[in-house]
Amino acid sequence: MGSSLGRGGVAGCLWNGCLAVLALALLAVGGVWVWLWLAPRHWEHEARDQMEKQAAETRARLADSAADGVLLGTEIDRDLHTAPMEGSVQVRRQGGTVTVTAPLAGFGPGFMGPTRTTGCYRFRVVPPHVTAVRTSDGACGGWRHAVHRPAGEVADDVVAEVRVALGKGGLDAVRTAEVWRTPGIDVVRMESQKGRLTVTVRLLTGVGPSTAPCYAFRVQQDPPSVAPQKLAPGRCG
């Protein structure tokens, strides 16, 4: 009888061991299913948080640019260019109010690639104050491709920014001005001589570099002046 009980005890241990293994396997499978269910939601939250962070940072950049009471198109181009987005940026000016509507995107981890979320934001600028609200996606024009401004408008903004830089720090400030780092402004060369600086640029307004309008901005230290001149394409170099 003792031998029989011994065998039963061994069988029972083996059976209990199988149950333990099965329970652990079920727990593992259950854990995987829970993770598969929760992970995408967590990644979506991460992507949304990143998009909201981008909106807050964009609002802060626009506020910095509008701190002097004026918000130029070139400043908007720089402030919005660093934010992950697709589609067009729309700018509407009415009196002293500038409304910038822009699509933003946020990214998080994912199974086969990053998890992405998109949203349309409206920035209302009454210099120096800026407010930002998320609005319907339709306000961003259906995420259409970016619309470029006429070259003449961009050149006018360049002149305005160069005049400010010249007044603050002379030709040295003009050489290092932020305006030359504006998306769509391709600096071809800078030439200095006796209190003067000539900056030749291509304005990439939605066309190829070979056909982009070419401008020379002639800056003089004393008396201070900024004169733009549109050049023939062949003179851009």
Short mmCIF file of C-alpha atoms in Angstrom, two decimals:
data_model
loop_
_atom_site.label_atom_id
_atom_site.label_comp_id
_atom_site.label_asym_id
_atom_site.label_seq_id
_atom_site.Cartn_x
_atom_site.Cartn_y
_atom_site.Cartn_z
CA MET A 1 0.00 0.00 0.00
CA GLY A 2 2.85 2.29 0.82
CA SER A 3 4.28 1.70 -2.65
CA SER A 4 0.91 2.50 -4.27
CA LEU A 5 0.57 5.71 -2.34
CA GLY A 6 4.09 6.58 -3.33
CA ARG A 7 3.25 6.14 -6.97
CA GLY A 8 0.07 8.19 -6.53
CA GLY A 9 2.05 10.89 -4.81
CA VAL A 10 4.49 11.04 -7.70
CA ALA A 11 1.64 11.12 -10.22
CA GLY A 12 -0.06 13.85 -8.22
CA CYS A 13 3.10 15.90 -8.16
CA LEU A 14 3.49 15.48 -11.90
CA TRP A 15 -0.15 16.48 -12.42
CA ASN A 16 0.21 19.49 -10.14
CA GLY A 17 3.36 20.44 -12.03
CA CYS A 18 1.51 20.31 -15.34
CA LEU A 19 -1.24 22.48 -13.91
CA ALA A 20 1.34 24.99 -12.71
CA VAL A 21 3.00 25.09 -16.14
CA LEU A 22 -0.39 25.44 -17.82
CA ALA A 23 -1.37 28.24 -15.45
CA LEU A 24 1.88 30.08 -16.15
CA ALA A 25 1.38 29.64 -19.89
CA LEU A 26 -2.15 31.01 -19.65
CA LEU A 27 -0.90 33.95 -17.62
CA ALA A 28 1.81 34.64 -20.19
CA VAL A 29 -0.63 34.47 -23.10
CA GLY A 30 -3.09 36.64 -21.20
CA GLY A 31 -0.34 39.15 -20.47
CA VAL A 32 0.60 39.30 -24.14
CA TRP A 33 -3.02 39.89 -25.15
CA VAL A 34 -3.41 42.63 -22.56
CA TRP A 35 -0.18 44.26 -23.79
CA LEU A 36 -1.34 44.00 -27.42
CA TRP A 37 -4.59 45.68 -26.41
CA LEU A 38 -3.06 48.43 -24.27
CA ALA A 39 0.13 49.25 -26.23
CA PRO A 40 -1.51 50.90 -29.27
CA ARG A 41 -3.59 53.09 -26.97
CA HIS A 42 -0.47 54.09 -25.05
CA TRP A 43 1.35 54.87 -28.31
CA GLU A 44 -1.58 56.98 -29.50
CA HIS A 45 -1.41 58.94 -26.24
CA GLU A 46 2.34 59.48 -26.78
CA ALA A 47 1.74 60.72 -30.34
CA ARG A 48 -1.03 63.06 -29.18
CA ASP A 49 1.12 64.40 -26.35
CA GLN A 50 3.93 65.11 -28.80
CA MET A 51 1.54 66.93 -31.14
CA GLU A 52 0.21 69.06 -28.27
CA LYS A 53 3.78 69.83 -27.22
CA GLN A 54 4.56 70.94 -30.78
CA ALA A 55 1.51 73.22 -30.72
CA ALA A 56 2.67 74.81 -27.45
CA GLU A 57 6.19 75.32 -28.77
CA THR A 58 4.88 76.81 -32.01
CA ARG A 59 2.71 79.24 -30.05
CA ALA A 60 5.77 80.28 -28.02
CA ARG A 61 7.85 80.85 -31.17
CA LEU A 62 5.12 82.97 -32.75
CA ALA A 63 4.86 84.99 -29.53
CA ASP A 64 8.61 85.66 -29.60
CA SER A 65 8.42 86.79 -33.22
CA ALA A 66 5.43 89.04 -32.52
CA ALA A 67 7.01 90.59 -29.41
CA ASP A 68 8.08 93.68 -31.40
CA GLY A 69 4.48 94.27 -32.51
CA VAL A 70 4.89 92.89 -36.05
CA LEU A 71 4.67 89.32 -37.38
CA LEU A 72 6.20 88.96 -40.84
CA GLY A 73 5.61 86.12 -43.25
CA THR A 74 9.27 85.10 -43.11
CA GLU A 75 9.00 84.82 -39.33
CA ILE A 76 5.93 82.61 -39.69
CA ASP A 77 7.83 80.45 -42.20
CA ARG A 78 10.59 79.86 -39.65
CA ASP A 79 8.28 79.40 -36.68
CA LEU A 80 6.16 76.77 -38.41
CA HIS A 81 8.90 75.01 -40.36
CA THR A 82 10.38 73.29 -37.28
CA ALA A 83 7.07 71.66 -36.34
CA PRO A 84 6.33 68.19 -37.79
CA MET A 85 3.44 68.70 -40.18
CA GLU A 86 2.02 68.03 -43.59
CA GLY A 87 -0.22 70.15 -45.75
CA SER A 88 -0.53 73.90 -46.02
CA VAL A 89 -0.06 76.77 -43.61
CA GLN A 90 -2.75 79.39 -44.14
CA VAL A 91 -2.21 82.99 -43.04
CA ARG A 92 -5.00 85.55 -42.85
CA ARG A 93 -4.43 89.18 -41.89
CA GLN A 94 -7.25 91.41 -40.76
CA GLY A 95 -6.38 94.73 -39.20
CA GLY A 96 -3.82 94.08 -36.49
CA THR A 97 -4.77 90.40 -36.14
CA VAL A 98 -2.90 87.57 -37.86
CA THR A 99 -4.53 84.15 -37.94
CA VAL A 100 -2.25 81.21 -38.75
CA THR A 101 -3.95 77.86 -39.40
CA ALA A 102 -1.58 74.92 -39.62
CA PRO A 103 -1.66 71.11 -39.57
CA LEU A 104 0.61 69.51 -36.97
CA ALA A 105 1.60 65.89 -36.43
CA GLY A 106 2.81 63.83 -33.48
CA PHE A 107 4.57 60.47 -33.53
CA GLY A 108 4.86 57.55 -31.10
CA PRO A 109 6.17 53.96 -31.22
CA GLY A 110 4.37 51.29 -33.24
CA PHE A 111 4.43 47.68 -34.46
CA MET A 112 5.35 48.12 -38.15
CA GLY A 113 6.24 51.80 -37.98
CA PRO A 114 5.58 54.90 -35.89
CA THR A 115 2.10 55.67 -34.63
CA ARG A 116 1.04 59.04 -36.02
CA THR A 117 -1.71 61.46 -35.13
CA THR A 118 -2.57 64.71 -36.87
CA GLY A 119 -4.50 67.79 -35.87
CA CYS A 120 -5.35 71.23 -37.20
CA TYR A 121 -4.42 74.20 -35.01
CA ARG A 122 -5.37 77.84 -35.25
CA PHE A 123 -2.98 80.44 -33.84
CA ARG A 124 -4.51 83.88 -33.34
CA VAL A 125 -1.87 86.58 -33.09
CA VAL A 126 -2.62 90.05 -31.79
CA PRO A 127 0.97 91.18 -31.24
CA PRO A 128 2.47 90.47 -28.85
CA HIS A 129 -0.17 87.98 -27.64
CA VAL A 130 -0.80 84.55 -29.21
CA THR A 131 -3.53 82.01 -28.48
CA ALA A 132 -3.69 78.48 -29.86
CA VAL A 133 -6.72 76.19 -30.22
CA ARG A 134 -7.24 72.89 -31.97
CA THR A 135 -9.93 73.11 -34.63
CA SER A 136 -11.57 70.77 -37.15
CA ASP A 137 -9.34 69.13 -39.74
CA GLY A 138 -11.40 70.75 -42.47
CA ALA A 139 -10.03 74.15 -41.40
CA CYS A 140 -6.62 73.04 -42.70
CA GLY A 141 -7.96 72.70 -46.23
CA GLY A 142 -8.02 68.93 -46.37
CA TRP A 143 -4.25 68.65 -45.72
CA ARG A 144 -3.43 69.94 -49.17
CA HIS A 145 0.12 70.74 -50.25
CA ALA A 146 1.81 73.91 -49.06
CA VAL A 147 0.98 77.12 -50.91
CA HIS A 148 4.00 79.35 -51.49
CA ARG A 149 3.85 83.14 -51.29
CA PRO A 150 4.76 85.38 -54.24
CA ALA A 151 8.46 86.17 -54.42
CA GLY A 152 7.82 89.91 -54.18
CA GLU A 153 6.07 89.52 -50.80
CA VAL A 154 8.95 87.43 -49.48
CA ALA A 155 11.46 90.04 -50.70
CA ASP A 156 9.53 92.79 -48.86
CA ASP A 157 9.75 90.77 -45.63
CA VAL A 158 13.48 90.23 -46.16
CA VAL A 159 13.97 93.99 -46.49
CA ALA A 160 12.02 94.59 -43.27
CA GLU A 161 14.08 92.05 -41.31
CA VAL A 162 17.38 93.29 -42.74
CA ARG A 163 16.54 96.87 -41.73
CA VAL A 164 15.94 95.78 -38.15
CA ALA A 165 19.22 93.84 -38.06
CA LEU A 166 21.11 96.78 -39.59
CA GLY A 167 19.73 99.13 -36.97
CA LYS A 168 20.65 96.79 -34.13
CA GLY A 169 24.16 95.73 -35.09
CA GLY A 170 25.24 97.07 -38.44
CA LEU A 171 26.50 94.91 -41.28
CA ASP A 172 27.79 92.20 -38.92
CA ALA A 173 24.24 91.68 -37.63
CA VAL A 174 22.94 91.57 -41.21
CA ARG A 175 25.43 88.83 -42.13
CA THR A 176 24.18 86.57 -39.35
CA ALA A 177 20.50 87.59 -39.46
CA GLU A 178 17.92 84.83 -39.01
CA VAL A 179 16.17 85.85 -42.20
CA TRP A 180 18.84 84.06 -44.24
CA ARG A 181 17.86 80.81 -42.53
CA THR A 182 14.22 81.10 -43.56
CA PRO A 183 12.92 78.02 -45.44
CA GLY A 184 12.69 78.88 -49.13
CA ILE A 185 15.46 81.50 -49.01
CA ASP A 186 18.61 80.08 -50.59
CA VAL A 187 21.63 82.33 -50.08
CA VAL A 188 23.89 82.14 -53.13
CA ARG A 189 26.62 84.51 -51.93
CA MET A 190 27.47 87.47 -49.70
CA GLU A 191 29.86 90.15 -50.94
CA SER A 192 31.33 92.93 -48.78
CA GLN A 193 33.10 96.13 -49.78
CA LYS A 194 33.69 99.46 -47.99
CA GLY A 195 30.68 99.64 -45.69
CA ARG A 196 28.39 97.75 -48.03
CA LEU A 197 27.04 94.21 -48.17
CA THR A 198 25.32 92.54 -51.11
CA VAL A 199 23.40 89.33 -50.44
CA THR A 200 22.25 87.38 -53.48
CA VAL A 201 19.51 84.82 -52.90
CA ARG A 202 17.14 82.52 -54.72
CA LEU A 203 13.55 82.57 -53.50
CA LEU A 204 12.30 79.02 -53.84
CA THR A 205 8.60 79.79 -54.17
CA GLY A 206 7.45 76.36 -55.29
CA VAL A 207 9.64 76.13 -58.39
CA GLY A 208 12.95 74.43 -59.11
CA PRO A 209 16.23 76.13 -58.14
CA SER A 210 17.15 76.76 -61.78
CA THR A 211 14.00 78.85 -62.36
CA ALA A 212 13.63 80.38 -58.90
CA PRO A 213 13.45 84.20 -58.78
CA CYS A 214 16.79 85.74 -57.94
CA TYR A 215 17.19 88.86 -55.79
CA ALA A 216 20.15 90.95 -54.68
CA PHE A 217 19.75 92.84 -51.41
CA ARG A 218 22.20 95.73 -51.25
CA VAL A 219 22.80 96.95 -47.72
CA GLN A 220 24.69 100.11 -46.83
CA GLN A 221 26.02 100.98 -43.38
CA ASP A 222 26.13 104.80 -43.59
CA PRO A 223 23.70 106.20 -44.30
CA PRO A 224 21.74 103.03 -43.49
CA SER A 225 19.77 101.67 -46.42
CA VAL A 226 18.47 98.40 -47.86
CA ALA A 227 17.67 98.13 -51.57
CA PRO A 228 16.31 94.95 -53.19
CA GLN A 229 16.80 94.24 -56.89
CA LYS A 230 15.34 91.39 -58.90
CA LEU A 231 18.02 89.86 -61.13
CA ALA A 232 17.86 87.89 -64.33
CA PRO A 233 18.15 84.12 -63.62
CA GLY A 234 21.54 83.93 -65.27
CA ARG A 235 23.01 86.48 -62.84
CA CYS A 236 22.32 84.38 -59.76
CA GLY A 237 25.34 82.16 -60.36
#
